[in-house]
Each structure stands twice: as C-alpha cells, then as structure tokens.
PDB file of C-alpha atoms in Angstrom:
ATOM      1  CA  MET A   1       1.635 -10.686  45.209  1.00  0.00           C
ATOM      2  CA  ASP A   2      -0.653 -13.648  45.965  1.00  0.00           C
ATOM      3  CA  GLY A   3       0.097 -15.582  42.759  1.00  0.00           C
ATOM      4  CA  THR A   4      -3.063 -14.613  40.904  1.00  0.00           C
ATOM      5  CA  GLU A   5      -2.554 -10.954  40.068  1.00  0.00           C
ATOM      6  CA  PRO A   6      -0.084 -10.103  37.292  1.00  0.00           C
ATOM      7  CA  TRP A   7       3.276  -8.821  38.504  1.00  0.00           C
ATOM      8  CA  ILE A   8       4.935  -6.013  36.552  1.00  0.00           C
ATOM      9  CA  HIS A   9       8.359  -4.628  37.420  1.00  0.00           C
ATOM     10  CA  PRO A  10       8.182  -0.862  38.081  1.00  0.00           C
ATOM     11  CA  SER A  11      10.641  -0.130  35.237  1.00  0.00           C
ATOM     12  CA  SER A  12       8.316  -1.677  32.641  1.00  0.00           C
ATOM     13  CA  ILE A  13       5.712   0.309  30.707  1.00  0.00           C
ATOM     14  CA  ILE A  14       2.227  -0.986  29.908  1.00  0.00           C
ATOM     15  CA  ASP A  15       0.311   1.209  27.453  1.00  0.00           C
ATOM     16  CA  ASP A  16      -3.427   1.866  27.608  1.00  0.00           C
ATOM     17  CA  GLY A  17      -5.842  -0.821  26.513  1.00  0.00           C
ATOM     18  CA  SER A  18      -3.526  -3.767  27.166  1.00  0.00           C
ATOM     19  CA  LEU A  19      -4.749  -6.772  29.153  1.00  0.00           C
ATOM     20  CA  ILE A  20      -2.364  -8.828  31.282  1.00  0.00           C
ATOM     21  CA  GLY A  21      -3.592 -12.216  32.565  1.00  0.00           C
ATOM     22  CA  ASN A  22      -3.449 -13.443  36.140  1.00  0.00           C
ATOM     23  CA  GLY A  23      -0.168 -14.994  37.240  1.00  0.00           C
ATOM     24  CA  THR A  24       1.800 -13.319  34.437  1.00  0.00           C
ATOM     25  CA  LYS A  25       5.175 -11.762  35.309  1.00  0.00           C
ATOM     26  CA  ILE A  26       6.794  -8.962  33.317  1.00  0.00           C
ATOM     27  CA  TRP A  27      10.385  -8.203  34.285  1.00  0.00           C
ATOM     28  CA  HIS A  28      12.661  -5.137  33.954  1.00  0.00           C
ATOM     29  CA  TYR A  29      12.594  -2.521  31.182  1.00  0.00           C
ATOM     30  CA  SER A  30       9.905  -4.081  29.026  1.00  0.00           C
ATOM     31  CA  HIS A  31       7.401  -2.131  26.933  1.00  0.00           C
ATOM     32  CA  ILE A  32       3.956  -3.517  26.214  1.00  0.00           C
ATOM     33  CA  MET A  33       2.325  -1.218  23.646  1.00  0.00           C
ATOM     34  CA  ASP A  34      -1.399  -0.454  23.338  1.00  0.00           C
ATOM     35  CA  ASN A  35      -4.144  -3.056  22.907  1.00  0.00           C
ATOM     36  CA  VAL A  36      -1.935  -6.079  23.602  1.00  0.00           C
ATOM     37  CA  SER A  37      -3.527  -9.199  25.100  1.00  0.00           C
ATOM     38  CA  ILE A  38      -1.310 -11.425  27.262  1.00  0.00           C
ATOM     39  CA  GLY A  39      -2.794 -14.612  28.735  1.00  0.00           C
ATOM     40  CA  GLN A  40      -2.415 -16.132  32.174  1.00  0.00           C
ATOM     41  CA  ASN A  41       0.794 -17.469  33.730  1.00  0.00           C
ATOM     42  CA  CYS A  42       3.181 -16.048  31.137  1.00  0.00           C
ATOM     43  CA  THR A  43       6.740 -14.947  31.870  1.00  0.00           C
ATOM     44  CA  LEU A  44       8.226 -12.026  29.943  1.00  0.00           C
ATOM     45  CA  GLY A  45      11.926 -11.411  30.626  1.00  0.00           C
ATOM     46  CA  GLN A  46      13.887  -8.175  30.605  1.00  0.00           C
ATOM     47  CA  ASN A  47      13.881  -5.672  27.742  1.00  0.00           C
ATOM     48  CA  ILE A  48      10.905  -7.133  25.870  1.00  0.00           C
ATOM     49  CA  MET A  49       9.046  -5.087  23.253  1.00  0.00           C
ATOM     50  CA  ILE A  50       5.501  -6.165  22.389  1.00  0.00           C
ATOM     51  CA  GLY A  51       3.936  -4.181  19.527  1.00  0.00           C
ATOM     52  CA  SER A  52       0.426  -2.780  19.376  1.00  0.00           C
ATOM     53  CA  GLY A  53      -2.371  -5.316  19.058  1.00  0.00           C
ATOM     54  CA  VAL A  54      -0.214  -8.439  19.585  1.00  0.00           C
ATOM     55  CA  THR A  55      -1.906 -11.481  21.159  1.00  0.00           C
ATOM     56  CA  ILE A  56       0.046 -13.794  23.471  1.00  0.00           C
ATOM     57  CA  GLY A  57      -1.695 -16.921  24.767  1.00  0.00           C
ATOM     58  CA  SER A  58      -1.483 -18.360  28.269  1.00  0.00           C
ATOM     59  CA  GLY A  59       1.632 -20.136  29.493  1.00  0.00           C
ATOM     60  CA  CYS A  60       4.085 -18.446  27.101  1.00  0.00           C
ATOM     61  CA  LYS A  61       7.703 -17.836  28.092  1.00  0.00           C
ATOM     62  CA  ILE A  62       9.430 -14.953  26.355  1.00  0.00           C
ATOM     63  CA  GLN A  63      13.106 -14.607  27.211  1.00  0.00           C
ATOM     64  CA  ASN A  64      15.213 -11.410  27.451  1.00  0.00           C
ATOM     65  CA  ASN A  65      15.576  -8.974  24.533  1.00  0.00           C
ATOM     66  CA  VAL A  66      12.748 -10.332  22.384  1.00  0.00           C
ATOM     67  CA  SER A  67      10.863  -8.068  19.955  1.00  0.00           C
ATOM     68  CA  ILE A  68       7.367  -9.087  18.872  1.00  0.00           C
ATOM     69  CA  PHE A  69       5.987  -6.545  16.415  1.00  0.00           C
ATOM     70  CA  SER A  70       2.363  -5.802  15.517  1.00  0.00           C
ATOM     71  CA  GLY A  71       0.624  -8.566  13.590  1.00  0.00           C
ATOM     72  CA  VAL A  72       1.986 -11.501  15.621  1.00  0.00           C
ATOM     73  CA  ILE A  73      -0.279 -14.013  17.353  1.00  0.00           C
ATOM     74  CA  LEU A  74       1.283 -16.497  19.778  1.00  0.00           C
ATOM     75  CA  GLU A  75      -1.016 -19.307  20.890  1.00  0.00           C
ATOM     76  CA  GLU A  76      -0.591 -21.117  24.236  1.00  0.00           C
ATOM     77  CA  ASN A  77       2.697 -22.375  25.699  1.00  0.00           C
ATOM     78  CA  VAL A  78       5.010 -20.808  23.125  1.00  0.00           C
ATOM     79  CA  PHE A  79       8.695 -20.374  24.063  1.00  0.00           C
ATOM     80  CA  CYS A  80      10.668 -17.481  22.522  1.00  0.00           C
ATOM     81  CA  GLY A  81      14.408 -17.744  23.202  1.00  0.00           C
ATOM     82  CA  PRO A  82      16.625 -14.766  24.062  1.00  0.00           C
ATOM     83  CA  SER A  83      16.960 -12.090  21.384  1.00  0.00           C
ATOM     84  CA  SER A  84      14.557 -13.745  18.954  1.00  0.00           C
ATOM     85  CA  VAL A  85      12.698 -11.297  16.739  1.00  0.00           C
ATOM     86  CA  PHE A  86       9.559 -11.167  14.628  1.00  0.00           C
ATOM     87  CA  THR A  87       9.143  -8.837  11.652  1.00  0.00           C
ATOM     88  CA  ASN A  88       5.894  -7.352  10.351  1.00  0.00           C
ATOM     89  CA  VAL A  89       6.740  -5.941   6.916  1.00  0.00           C
ATOM     90  CA  LEU A  90       8.706  -7.624   4.116  1.00  0.00           C
ATOM     91  CA  TYR A  91      10.370  -4.626   2.456  1.00  0.00           C
ATOM     92  CA  PRO A  92      10.994  -1.890   5.058  1.00  0.00           C
ATOM     93  CA  ARG A  93      12.258   1.588   4.253  1.00  0.00           C
ATOM     94  CA  ALA A  94      12.803   4.303   6.850  1.00  0.00           C
ATOM     95  CA  GLU A  95      11.172   7.002   4.724  1.00  0.00           C
ATOM     96  CA  ILE A  96       8.072   4.972   3.742  1.00  0.00           C
ATOM     97  CA  ASP A  97       5.203   4.284   6.159  1.00  0.00           C
ATOM     98  CA  ARG A  98       4.180   0.659   5.540  1.00  0.00           C
ATOM     99  CA  ARG A  99       1.783   0.123   8.439  1.00  0.00           C
ATOM    100  CA  ASP A 100      -0.978  -0.760   5.979  1.00  0.00           C
ATOM    101  CA  GLU A 101       1.291  -3.564   4.691  1.00  0.00           C
ATOM    102  CA  PHE A 102       1.816  -5.331   8.054  1.00  0.00           C
ATOM    103  CA  LYS A 103       1.427  -9.082   7.616  1.00  0.00           C
ATOM    104  CA  GLU A 104       0.090 -11.423  10.293  1.00  0.00           C
ATOM    105  CA  THR A 105       2.263 -14.194  11.689  1.00  0.00           C
ATOM    106  CA  PHE A 106       0.707 -17.147  13.531  1.00  0.00           C
ATOM    107  CA  VAL A 107       2.722 -19.180  16.023  1.00  0.00           C
ATOM    108  CA  ARG A 108       0.702 -22.217  17.073  1.00  0.00           C
ATOM    109  CA  THR A 109       0.488 -23.996  20.430  1.00  0.00           C
ATOM    110  CA  GLY A 110       3.667 -25.419  21.936  1.00  0.00           C
ATOM    111  CA  VAL A 111       6.166 -23.941  19.456  1.00  0.00           C
ATOM    112  CA  SER A 112       9.735 -23.324  20.677  1.00  0.00           C
ATOM    113  CA  ILE A 113      11.876 -20.657  19.016  1.00  0.00           C
ATOM    114  CA  GLY A 114      15.615 -20.719  19.744  1.00  0.00           C
ATOM    115  CA  ALA A 115      17.847 -17.815  20.723  1.00  0.00           C
ATOM    116  CA  ASN A 116      18.545 -15.198  18.047  1.00  0.00           C
ATOM    117  CA  ALA A 117      16.060 -16.701  15.582  1.00  0.00           C
ATOM    118  CA  THR A 118      14.371 -14.339  13.131  1.00  0.00           C
ATOM    119  CA  ILE A 119      10.785 -14.982  12.059  1.00  0.00           C
ATOM    120  CA  LEU A 120       9.727 -13.166   8.883  1.00  0.00           C
ATOM    121  CA  CYS A 121       6.144 -11.983   8.696  1.00  0.00           C
ATOM    122  CA  GLY A 122       3.171 -13.459   6.892  1.00  0.00           C
ATOM    123  CA  ILE A 123       3.800 -17.091   7.838  1.00  0.00           C
ATOM    124  CA  GLU A 124       2.443 -19.783  10.155  1.00  0.00           C
ATOM    125  CA  ILE A 125       4.561 -21.941  12.437  1.00  0.00           C
ATOM    126  CA  GLY A 126       2.667 -25.187  13.104  1.00  0.00           C
ATOM    127  CA  LYS A 127       2.043 -26.577  16.586  1.00  0.00           C
ATOM    128  CA  TYR A 128       4.993 -27.984  18.520  1.00  0.00           C
ATOM    129  CA  ALA A 129       7.536 -27.058  15.827  1.00  0.00           C
ATOM    130  CA  LEU A 130      11.033 -26.282  17.077  1.00  0.00           C
ATOM    131  CA  ILE A 131      13.053 -23.483  15.460  1.00  0.00           C
ATOM    132  CA  GLY A 132      16.794 -23.834  16.101  1.00  0.00           C
ATOM    133  CA  ALA A 133      18.915 -21.021  17.521  1.00  0.00           C
ATOM    134  CA  GLY A 134      19.966 -18.431  14.940  1.00  0.00           C
ATOM    135  CA  SER A 135      17.591 -19.728  12.273  1.00  0.00           C
ATOM    136  CA  VAL A 136      15.867 -17.405   9.817  1.00  0.00           C
ATOM    137  CA  VAL A 137      12.328 -18.579   9.075  1.00  0.00           C
ATOM    138  CA  THR A 138      11.177 -17.237   5.703  1.00  0.00           C
ATOM    139  CA  SER A 139       8.178 -19.493   4.995  1.00  0.00           C
ATOM    140  CA  SER A 140       5.479 -21.429   6.850  1.00  0.00           C
ATOM    141  CA  VAL A 141       6.515 -24.401   8.988  1.00  0.00           C
ATOM    142  CA  GLU A 142       4.704 -27.746   9.367  1.00  0.00           C
ATOM    143  CA  PRO A 143       3.555 -28.899  12.822  1.00  0.00           C
ATOM    144  CA  TYR A 144       6.277 -30.810  14.745  1.00  0.00           C
ATOM    145  CA  ALA A 145       9.006 -29.774  12.273  1.00  0.00           C
ATOM    146  CA  LEU A 146      12.591 -29.353  13.496  1.00  0.00           C
ATOM    147  CA  MET A 147      13.946 -26.354  11.569  1.00  0.00           C
ATOM    148  CA  ILE A 148      17.501 -24.990  11.418  1.00  0.00           C
ATOM    149  CA  GLY A 149      19.583 -22.666   9.254  1.00  0.00           C
ATOM    150  CA  ASN A 150      19.330 -19.575   7.079  1.00  0.00           C
ATOM    151  CA  PRO A 151      16.940 -19.946   5.454  1.00  0.00           C
ATOM    152  CA  ALA A 152      15.489 -22.460   7.889  1.00  0.00           C
ATOM    153  CA  ARG A 153      14.889 -25.953   6.506  1.00  0.00           C
ATOM    154  CA  ARG A 154      13.372 -29.050   8.049  1.00  0.00           C
ATOM    155  CA  VAL A 155      16.001 -31.513   9.280  1.00  0.00           C
ATOM    156  CA  GLY A 156      13.706 -33.781  11.272  1.00  0.00           C
ATOM    157  CA  TRP A 157      10.687 -33.929  13.536  1.00  0.00           C
ATOM    158  CA  VAL A 158      10.133 -33.260  17.244  1.00  0.00           C
ATOM    159  CA  GLY A 159       7.434 -34.551  19.556  1.00  0.00           C
ATOM    160  CA  GLU A 160       5.286 -32.580  21.969  1.00  0.00           C
ATOM    161  CA  TYR A 161       7.935 -33.182  24.671  1.00  0.00           C
ATOM    162  CA  GLY A 162      10.453 -31.260  22.540  1.00  0.00           C
ATOM    163  CA  GLU A 163      12.729 -34.211  21.802  1.00  0.00           C
ATOM    164  CA  PRO A 164      13.716 -35.205  18.250  1.00  0.00           C
ATOM    165  CA  LEU A 165      11.814 -38.227  16.914  1.00  0.00           C
ATOM    166  CA  ASP A 166      13.723 -41.218  15.569  1.00  0.00           C
ATOM    167  CA  SER A 167      13.461 -42.455  11.962  1.00  0.00           C
ATOM    168  CA  ASN A 168      10.266 -44.355  12.893  1.00  0.00           C
ATOM    169  CA  LEU A 169       8.692 -41.136  14.250  1.00  0.00           C
ATOM    170  CA  PHE A 170       8.941 -42.484  17.815  1.00  0.00           C
ATOM    171  CA  CYS A 171       9.812 -40.403  20.903  1.00  0.00           C
ATOM    172  CA  LYS A 172      12.173 -42.392  23.129  1.00  0.00           C
ATOM    173  CA  LYS A 173      11.582 -40.080  26.117  1.00  0.00           C
ATOM    174  CA  THR A 174       7.785 -40.402  26.244  1.00  0.00           C
ATOM    175  CA  GLY A 175       7.001 -43.538  24.248  1.00  0.00           C
ATOM    176  CA  ASP A 176       4.742 -41.526  21.937  1.00  0.00           C
ATOM    177  CA  GLN A 177       4.352 -42.683  18.359  1.00  0.00           C
ATOM    178  CA  TYR A 178       3.718 -40.219  15.536  1.00  0.00           C
ATOM    179  CA  LYS A 179       2.485 -40.769  11.992  1.00  0.00           C
ATOM    180  CA  TYR A 180       2.969 -38.725   8.832  1.00  0.00           C
ATOM    181  CA  ASN A 181       0.016 -38.387   6.475  1.00  0.00           C
ATOM    182  CA  GLU A 182       0.429 -36.656   3.125  1.00  0.00           C
ATOM    183  CA  GLY A 183      -1.778 -33.568   3.212  1.00  0.00           C
ATOM    184  CA  SER A 184      -2.409 -33.487   6.955  1.00  0.00           C
ATOM    185  CA  GLY A 185       1.195 -33.779   8.169  1.00  0.00           C
ATOM    186  CA  LEU A 186       2.481 -35.286  11.392  1.00  0.00           C
ATOM    187  CA  THR A 187       0.079 -36.367  14.151  1.00  0.00           C
ATOM    188  CA  ARG A 188       0.496 -38.126  17.469  1.00  0.00           C
ATOM    189  CA  CYS A 189      -1.077 -41.607  17.396  1.00  0.00           C
ATOM    190  CA  ASN A 190      -1.533 -42.385  21.099  1.00  0.00           C
ATOM    191  CA  LYS A 191      -3.359 -39.367  22.536  1.00  0.00           C
TER     192      LYS A 191
END
C-alpha cells in the first residue's frame, strides 16, 4: 500500500456500488453494505457495520463495534467511539417492515461521539458538538454543545479543539473566544 489507495482487511466485506476514498483503512470483520460513500483518509475499526446508502465524509474515525444504519450522514472529521450506535426507525417491530419509515440523521463536521452512545434517528448533531460516553441522544443538538446523560442534555460547551469552554466561552488550550447569539447559537469569534 502506497498511502493513497484504500486498504481493506481481507476479512471485511464491501458490497457492490460502495465507494471508498483514498487513504481510508477498514480493519477486520467489517461490513460495508451497498451504495455507501466513504471519504478519504478515514479509519474504520474492527466489526463495523455501515448500512446501505450511508455517507461518511473524509477524515472520520469510527472505532470498533460501531453500527451506522441506513439514513445516516456523517460530515468530515467525525469521531464515533467504540460501540456507539445509530438507529434509523423510531418504533421498530420484528414482524413489520419499516424501511419506508427510515429517518435521516445528520452529524455535522467535527462532532465527537463517546463510547456506547446511542443516537436516535431523525435528528441533527451540530458541528463540533461532543456527545459523552453512554449518552442517549433523542433530539437535535446545537453546534459546540457538550451533551451527557439519558436522555442527553447540554451541560456546557466545547470548542473546536474538543476542550470544554469556561463560563466566558473561552478555550484555555487554544485561546479561542466563542460567542453565543440567540437564534444562531455558538460561534467562534477569532477565525
């Protein structure tokens, strides 16, 4: 491998019609279903399941045992912690086919999702939000929100570096200042 071609472990299965970007690595026992699009320079760990038609942007890191079902769109540089899971139907029953009820879920640029988090379908997680380990996200999340719990609730804000912001919306690690505007939410001031 010269660093540009995707690398796929021989135990993984890639179904027809899926596109894997240059520099992407897919490790052991993963299954990428049909018509999936995975961007460049992604890392998918062991035992990953990516449902039909899912889109994964460039630079994403998906840890071991993650399930991303049909209807999910991950933008660039999203981190999915081990054993996190996305759903695609709100009221599942084994005996009822609900494929026509799949709801889209949008995960915006730079989001981090902690280990064992569950993301219910039909929501949007705003850019650079951080979802704590074990959280259950049942509704849309504002950009830069720090969310924990079941159901997940906002307990603070995080900057683009991933560090919690202080009470003045300042990141001590980077020196970045943020501002909250009613209606438009949190934005970084010194871009």
